[in-house]
């Protein structure tokens, strides 16, 4: 059965609780899980990241890829060895194992849609 | 390797050729294949649909699901037995085999991001 998630404000959707992201020192990034396996989507999940002005996502690499579509604000994007600036409507594909980081620049908050494969269980710690 | 697709205009991205969609009688709908298996994305593809004012997508159902995020304009959405009106930032999950149709209402063009599993080859015709 389908579902509708209405946007209530710039980073708020009906029925979606924001999740604080990683280290608070990164500036208060929020994740919003918009659609994923709990809805029946088997192959992907769709999230929204809100990055306050001056904040950034973790600088990381991992096996799964991402597709990002900028919703608002400006991002300075680390993508492997490159650094590129992007804005609303621009699309960034981050390949698996590629270093990446999205930083909110220009004195405004950054918001982007992020598509990725469904989360896999983390390996048990030893 | 990652990629950046810059948005050049409301329904134009650098390096992406729009594809005319289905029956022209539906009002000149365009698809833009933003990211998918040719980029290395294995589990999903991300497309943008531009629906001119008064146009609509096909009224259809099929086994694969969709996640739609409205970018601009207003949509009257058929979702199974329901009809709902949505606008920018609203998210619609269309389950597999669910009847769906997106119609541009309110006298303006509709644009939306559509996430779905990668296309499977069509069965050979007999």
Short mmCIF file of C-alpha atoms in Angstrom, two decimals:
data_model
loop_
_atom_site.label_atom_id
_atom_site.label_comp_id
_atom_site.label_asym_id
_atom_site.label_seq_id
_atom_site.Cartn_x
_atom_site.Cartn_y
_atom_site.Cartn_z
CA UNK A 1 0.00 0.00 0.00
CA UNK A 2 1.31 3.42 -0.89
CA UNK A 3 1.88 6.36 1.40
CA UNK A 4 2.01 10.15 1.31
CA UNK A 5 4.48 12.07 3.49
CA UNK A 6 3.59 15.76 3.44
CA UNK A 7 6.29 18.33 3.93
CA UNK A 8 5.28 20.50 6.89
CA UNK A 9 8.28 22.84 6.90
CA UNK A 10 11.69 23.03 5.27
CA UNK A 11 12.97 20.06 7.21
CA UNK A 12 9.86 18.42 8.63
CA UNK A 13 7.57 15.75 7.18
CA UNK A 14 4.34 14.41 8.60
CA UNK A 15 4.99 11.17 10.49
CA UNK A 16 8.79 11.31 10.11
CA UNK A 17 10.94 11.86 13.20
CA UNK A 18 14.30 13.50 12.49
CA UNK A 19 17.36 11.60 13.65
CA UNK A 20 20.47 13.40 14.91
CA UNK A 21 23.48 12.43 12.85
CA UNK A 22 26.91 11.34 14.02
CA UNK A 23 29.03 13.77 15.96
CA UNK A 24 27.19 16.92 17.15
CA UNK A 25 30.46 18.78 16.46
CA UNK A 26 29.60 18.53 12.76
CA UNK A 27 26.96 21.20 13.35
CA UNK A 28 23.64 19.56 14.12
CA UNK A 29 22.95 17.55 10.96
CA UNK A 30 19.54 15.83 10.85
CA UNK A 31 18.45 12.81 8.82
CA UNK A 32 14.83 12.20 7.83
CA UNK A 33 13.99 8.66 6.68
CA UNK A 34 11.34 9.40 4.07
CA UNK A 35 10.92 6.00 2.39
CA UNK A 36 12.61 2.65 2.81
CA UNK A 37 12.17 -1.03 3.56
CA UNK A 38 9.48 -0.45 6.25
CA UNK A 39 7.28 0.96 3.46
CA UNK A 40 7.94 -2.02 1.21
CA UNK A 41 10.77 -0.51 -0.84
CA UNK A 42 13.19 -3.40 -1.27
CA UNK A 43 15.97 -1.93 -3.33
CA UNK A 44 16.62 1.54 -1.92
CA UNK A 45 15.86 4.09 0.73
CA UNK A 46 15.22 7.81 0.34
CA UNK A 47 16.34 10.18 3.07
CA UNK A 48 16.58 13.95 3.53
CA UNK A 49 19.61 15.54 5.17
CA UNK A 50 19.38 18.96 6.78
CA UNK A 51 22.78 20.58 7.38
CA UNK A 52 22.71 23.89 9.30
CA UNK A 53 24.79 26.78 7.93
CA UNK A 54 28.46 26.01 8.45
CA UNK A 55 27.85 22.33 9.23
CA UNK A 56 28.87 19.30 7.24
CA UNK A 57 28.29 15.59 6.92
CA UNK A 58 30.95 13.10 7.98
CA UNK A 59 33.98 12.83 5.73
CA UNK A 60 33.73 9.13 4.94
CA UNK A 61 33.81 6.30 2.44
CA UNK A 62 31.89 3.02 2.50
CA UNK A 63 30.94 0.27 0.05
CA UNK A 64 27.46 1.55 -0.79
CA UNK A 65 26.78 4.37 -3.22
CA UNK A 66 24.61 7.48 -2.86
CA UNK A 67 22.69 9.70 -5.20
CA UNK A 68 22.19 13.20 -3.86
CA UNK A 69 19.83 15.85 -5.23
CA UNK A 70 20.31 19.30 -3.71
CA UNK A 71 17.03 20.76 -2.47
CA UNK A 72 18.18 24.09 -1.03
CA UNK A 73 21.34 25.97 -0.13
CA UNK A 74 24.84 25.50 -1.48
CA UNK A 75 27.15 22.55 -0.90
CA UNK A 76 30.89 22.21 -1.16
CA UNK A 77 31.24 18.56 -2.03
CA UNK A 78 34.30 16.40 -1.60
CA UNK A 79 34.07 13.62 -4.16
CA UNK A 80 37.19 11.50 -4.23
CA UNK A 81 40.08 13.87 -5.04
CA UNK A 82 37.77 16.60 -6.33
CA UNK A 83 36.00 19.46 -4.56
CA UNK A 84 32.97 20.92 -6.36
CA UNK A 85 30.35 23.50 -5.43
CA UNK A 86 26.73 22.68 -6.22
CA UNK A 87 23.30 24.20 -5.66
CA UNK A 88 19.57 23.46 -5.94
CA UNK A 89 18.62 20.81 -8.46
CA UNK A 90 22.19 19.66 -9.03
CA UNK A 91 22.72 15.91 -8.76
CA UNK A 92 25.79 14.18 -7.31
CA UNK A 93 26.48 10.48 -7.71
CA UNK A 94 28.88 9.15 -5.05
CA UNK A 95 30.23 5.77 -6.14
CA UNK A 96 30.87 2.95 -3.67
CA UNK A 97 34.10 3.37 -1.67
CA UNK A 98 34.47 6.98 -2.82
CA UNK A 99 35.48 9.56 -0.22
CA UNK A 100 32.69 12.13 0.22
CA UNK A 101 31.56 15.02 2.39
CA UNK A 102 28.82 17.63 1.97
CA UNK A 103 29.45 21.01 3.60
CA UNK A 104 26.88 23.83 3.88
CA UNK A 105 28.54 26.96 2.47
CA UNK A 106 27.37 30.49 1.71
CA UNK A 107 25.94 31.21 5.15
CA UNK A 108 22.72 29.22 4.67
CA UNK A 109 21.41 25.80 5.56
CA UNK A 110 21.82 22.97 3.08
CA UNK A 111 19.12 20.39 2.38
CA UNK A 112 19.43 17.39 0.10
CA UNK A 113 17.66 14.20 -0.85
CA UNK A 114 19.86 11.12 -0.58
CA UNK A 115 19.08 7.80 -2.29
CA UNK A 116 21.05 4.73 -1.28
CA UNK A 117 20.69 0.96 -1.07
CA UNK A 118 18.86 -0.25 2.04
CA UNK A 119 20.95 -0.32 5.21
CA UNK A 120 22.58 -3.66 5.90
CA UNK A 121 23.01 -4.89 9.44
CA UNK A 122 26.36 -3.80 10.86
CA UNK A 123 28.80 -6.63 11.51
CA UNK A 124 28.73 -7.72 15.15
CA UNK A 125 31.56 -6.17 17.17
CA UNK A 126 34.12 -8.56 18.62
CA UNK B 1 33.82 7.10 -10.00
CA UNK B 2 31.29 9.70 -9.00
CA UNK B 3 29.60 12.24 -11.22
CA UNK B 4 28.00 15.67 -11.01
CA UNK B 5 24.96 16.53 -13.15
CA UNK B 6 24.33 20.26 -12.98
CA UNK B 7 20.84 21.58 -13.40
CA UNK B 8 20.90 24.06 -16.29
CA UNK B 9 17.22 25.04 -16.25
CA UNK B 10 14.02 23.83 -14.64
CA UNK B 11 14.00 20.65 -16.67
CA UNK B 12 17.49 20.43 -18.14
CA UNK B 13 20.64 18.82 -16.74
CA UNK B 14 24.14 18.91 -18.18
CA UNK B 15 24.80 15.74 -20.17
CA UNK B 16 21.25 14.36 -19.80
CA UNK B 17 19.04 14.09 -22.89
CA UNK B 18 15.32 14.26 -22.15
CA UNK B 19 13.23 11.35 -23.40
CA UNK B 20 9.66 11.82 -24.61
CA UNK B 21 7.28 9.70 -22.59
CA UNK B 22 4.57 7.38 -23.80
CA UNK B 23 1.66 8.83 -25.69
CA UNK B 24 2.10 12.48 -26.77
CA UNK B 25 -1.63 12.87 -26.06
CA UNK B 26 -0.72 12.86 -22.36
CA UNK B 27 0.63 16.39 -22.85
CA UNK B 28 4.34 16.20 -23.67
CA UNK B 29 5.77 14.53 -20.57
CA UNK B 30 9.59 14.31 -20.49
CA UNK B 31 11.79 11.89 -18.55
CA UNK B 32 15.37 12.72 -17.55
CA UNK B 33 17.53 9.77 -16.51
CA UNK B 34 19.71 11.41 -13.85
CA UNK B 35 21.44 8.41 -12.27
CA UNK B 36 21.19 4.67 -12.80
CA UNK B 37 23.04 1.48 -13.67
CA UNK B 38 25.27 3.14 -16.33
CA UNK B 39 26.75 5.22 -13.48
CA UNK B 40 27.32 2.16 -11.32
CA UNK B 41 24.14 2.36 -9.25
CA UNK B 42 23.06 -1.24 -8.92
CA UNK B 43 19.93 -1.05 -6.83
CA UNK B 44 17.96 1.92 -8.13
CA UNK B 45 17.64 4.65 -10.70
CA UNK B 46 16.78 8.29 -10.20
CA UNK B 47 14.79 10.12 -12.85
CA UNK B 48 13.09 13.49 -13.21
CA UNK B 49 9.68 13.81 -14.82
CA UNK B 50 8.53 17.10 -16.33
CA UNK B 51 4.77 17.28 -16.89
CA UNK B 52 3.53 20.40 -18.70
CA UNK B 53 0.49 22.21 -17.25
CA UNK B 54 -2.59 20.07 -17.82
CA UNK B 55 -0.60 16.96 -18.73
CA UNK B 56 -0.31 13.70 -16.85
CA UNK B 57 1.67 10.51 -16.64
CA UNK B 58 0.18 7.21 -17.78
CA UNK B 59 -2.48 5.71 -15.56
CA UNK B 60 -0.79 2.38 -14.87
CA UNK B 61 0.26 -0.34 -12.48
CA UNK B 62 3.32 -2.59 -12.61
CA UNK B 63 5.29 -4.83 -10.23
CA UNK B 64 7.99 -2.30 -9.34
CA UNK B 65 7.51 0.48 -6.82
CA UNK B 66 8.30 4.20 -7.08
CA UNK B 67 9.20 6.92 -4.65
CA UNK B 68 8.28 10.38 -5.88
CA UNK B 69 9.42 13.70 -4.41
CA UNK B 70 7.61 16.72 -5.83
CA UNK B 71 10.05 19.41 -7.00
CA UNK B 72 7.67 22.05 -8.34
CA UNK B 73 4.03 22.58 -9.20
CA UNK B 74 0.99 20.73 -7.90
CA UNK B 75 0.03 17.11 -8.58
CA UNK B 76 -3.28 15.34 -8.37
CA UNK B 77 -2.16 11.81 -7.61
CA UNK B 78 -4.14 8.63 -8.13
CA UNK B 79 -2.82 6.09 -5.64
CA UNK B 80 -4.86 2.90 -5.65
CA UNK B 81 -8.43 3.94 -4.81
CA UNK B 82 -7.36 7.32 -3.39
CA UNK B 83 -6.87 10.69 -5.07
CA UNK B 84 -4.64 13.16 -3.21
CA UNK B 85 -3.26 16.60 -4.04
CA UNK B 86 0.39 17.24 -3.26
CA UNK B 87 2.95 20.00 -3.73
CA UNK B 88 6.67 20.78 -3.47
CA UNK B 89 8.60 18.64 -1.01
CA UNK B 90 5.77 16.15 -0.51
CA UNK B 91 6.77 12.51 -0.90
CA UNK B 92 4.61 9.76 -2.43
CA UNK B 93 5.42 6.07 -2.15
CA UNK B 94 3.72 3.99 -4.86
CA UNK B 95 3.80 0.32 -3.89
CA UNK B 96 4.32 -2.45 -6.44
CA UNK B 97 1.17 -3.26 -8.45
CA UNK B 98 -0.58 -0.14 -7.18
CA UNK B 99 -2.54 1.92 -9.71
CA UNK B 100 -0.99 5.39 -10.05
CA UNK B 101 -1.10 8.56 -12.13
CA UNK B 102 0.41 12.03 -11.61
CA UNK B 103 -1.51 14.93 -13.14
CA UNK B 104 -0.26 18.55 -13.32
CA UNK B 105 -2.98 20.73 -11.82
CA UNK B 106 -3.31 24.42 -10.94
CA UNK B 107 -2.28 25.74 -14.34
CA UNK B 108 1.45 25.17 -13.90
CA UNK B 109 3.99 22.56 -14.91
CA UNK B 110 4.74 19.72 -12.52
CA UNK B 111 8.24 18.40 -11.89
CA UNK B 112 9.14 15.44 -9.71
CA UNK B 113 12.03 13.18 -8.83
CA UNK B 114 11.23 9.49 -9.21
CA UNK B 115 13.25 6.69 -7.60
CA UNK B 116 12.65 3.12 -8.72
CA UNK B 117 14.45 -0.18 -9.05
CA UNK B 118 16.59 -0.50 -12.18
CA UNK B 119 14.68 -1.28 -15.35
CA UNK B 120 14.50 -4.96 -16.19
CA UNK B 121 14.68 -6.09 -19.78
CA UNK B 122 11.20 -6.37 -21.27
CA UNK B 123 10.14 -9.91 -22.14
CA UNK B 124 10.80 -10.67 -25.79
CA UNK B 125 7.66 -10.33 -27.91
CA UNK B 126 6.37 -13.49 -29.59
#
